[in-house]
């Protein structure tokens, strides 16, 4: 075989095989049919194949750069549609309202549940405000990494383009009213500043918002959770209500904190290592712990938890617990291994590459990955097509860069090395 036809070894090969083996073992132990197993893990691993397609397609550096620029332009367009929804109101917004999807009498995707008004949380073409908010957030972080790396070499027109991008996409994040997206974006920005060694700016970005929040909370009466959930709630009300006792009590009674504090201990106690089986709970495959009835509801194992509180339906909203419920501690560890390898690959490229574009892209991806890991505690972002596709796609692009750096591609490395991403601590800046 020619060299181009050989299988390229990547940092993800072993952890992906490990995760597949654990999920198959979980399906076998829990007597889960193959179709349920496939549908279950497909929900949050469907784009692994895209990672390998990108790596083995051996895309040119020019092509990958053009692709990244096109996707940034697409994110700008998506954010622009969202802003038009806010400006034009219900007539325009209703054009993008998703409908429920029913197959064979089973609702596999619920429809639109927001109240449309002048204050509708914008959602673009993605169907849900949280998805638009987080989609915009990860592209903001990606663009932020590129800007930090390229800012001294940008022409005025390019600087203007970055300014327009940051303005429009930031506005989309804010007007999505998605608090998870807000906090994940904030965490990603801190990662950007930390890795780029902007220590003074990092300290300001850390403490000024905290002090401002404390002052704000001490000077106003906290809004209740009920007000924050209605279409009448403004941005300030929605942010302030995050810290209200009413909202926290609701989260503990039947929200995400209920899943973290009540459901997680039961899973760890009764089904620790392999969970209840992939696709059998917290999955759209069977509807267990989701807002839909699923494809195959008869295979749901939700009743095995012996938790009959309404809050169990929020299981699918807490991504890491949903994965834990399906494939257990071993499955979560295997998946975290995948994420860690993606992060170490990006960090290796950031430290080794002499190309500022590659360094900036790697930096933005690291911030994006941090935001995804954090947000997956509050949303199952790994199951969102508009999020997971880009995590795997960009991971594949970075692995291409990593392979070229490792093989000593001209102009791509600071010094010859055959060490992989595990050795990033020994790489000189």
PDB file of N, CA and C in Angstrom, residues 103 122 191 226 273 319 354 366 398:
ATOM      1  N   UNK A 103     -42.421   9.890  14.869  1.00  0.00           N
ATOM      2  CA  UNK A 103     -42.213   8.731  14.007  1.00  0.00           C
ATOM      3  C   UNK A 103     -42.944   7.545  14.610  1.00  0.00           C
ATOM      4  N   UNK A 122     -33.578  34.844  21.605  1.00  0.00           N
ATOM      5  CA  UNK A 122     -33.306  34.526  20.203  1.00  0.00           C
ATOM      6  C   UNK A 122     -32.674  33.141  20.069  1.00  0.00           C
ATOM      7  N   UNK A 191      -9.712  31.127  30.449  1.00  0.00           N
ATOM      8  CA  UNK A 191      -8.728  30.170  29.924  1.00  0.00           C
ATOM      9  C   UNK A 191      -7.865  30.833  28.855  1.00  0.00           C
ATOM     10  N   UNK A 226     -39.622  32.537  39.337  1.00  0.00           N
ATOM     11  CA  UNK A 226     -40.793  32.606  38.464  1.00  0.00           C
ATOM     12  C   UNK A 226     -40.676  33.773  37.493  1.00  0.00           C
ATOM     13  N   UNK A 273     -20.025   1.073  37.852  1.00  0.00           N
ATOM     14  CA  UNK A 273     -18.965   0.962  36.852  1.00  0.00           C
ATOM     15  C   UNK A 273     -19.453   1.016  35.415  1.00  0.00           C
ATOM     16  N   UNK A 319     -25.404  16.745  31.161  1.00  0.00           N
ATOM     17  CA  UNK A 319     -24.730  15.849  30.229  1.00  0.00           C
ATOM     18  C   UNK A 319     -23.845  14.810  30.874  1.00  0.00           C
ATOM     19  N   UNK A 354       5.230  27.345  15.059  1.00  0.00           N
ATOM     20  CA  UNK A 354       5.756  28.685  14.819  1.00  0.00           C
ATOM     21  C   UNK A 354       4.762  29.525  14.021  1.00  0.00           C
ATOM     22  N   UNK A 366      -8.740  25.324  22.822  1.00  0.00           N
ATOM     23  CA  UNK A 366      -8.597  24.969  24.236  1.00  0.00           C
ATOM     24  C   UNK A 366      -9.650  25.677  25.082  1.00  0.00           C
ATOM     25  N   UNK A 398      -6.779  20.003  14.185  1.00  0.00           N
ATOM     26  CA  UNK A 398      -5.622  20.153  15.068  1.00  0.00           C
ATOM     27  C   UNK A 398      -4.748  18.903  15.072  1.00  0.00           C
TER      28      UNK A 398
END
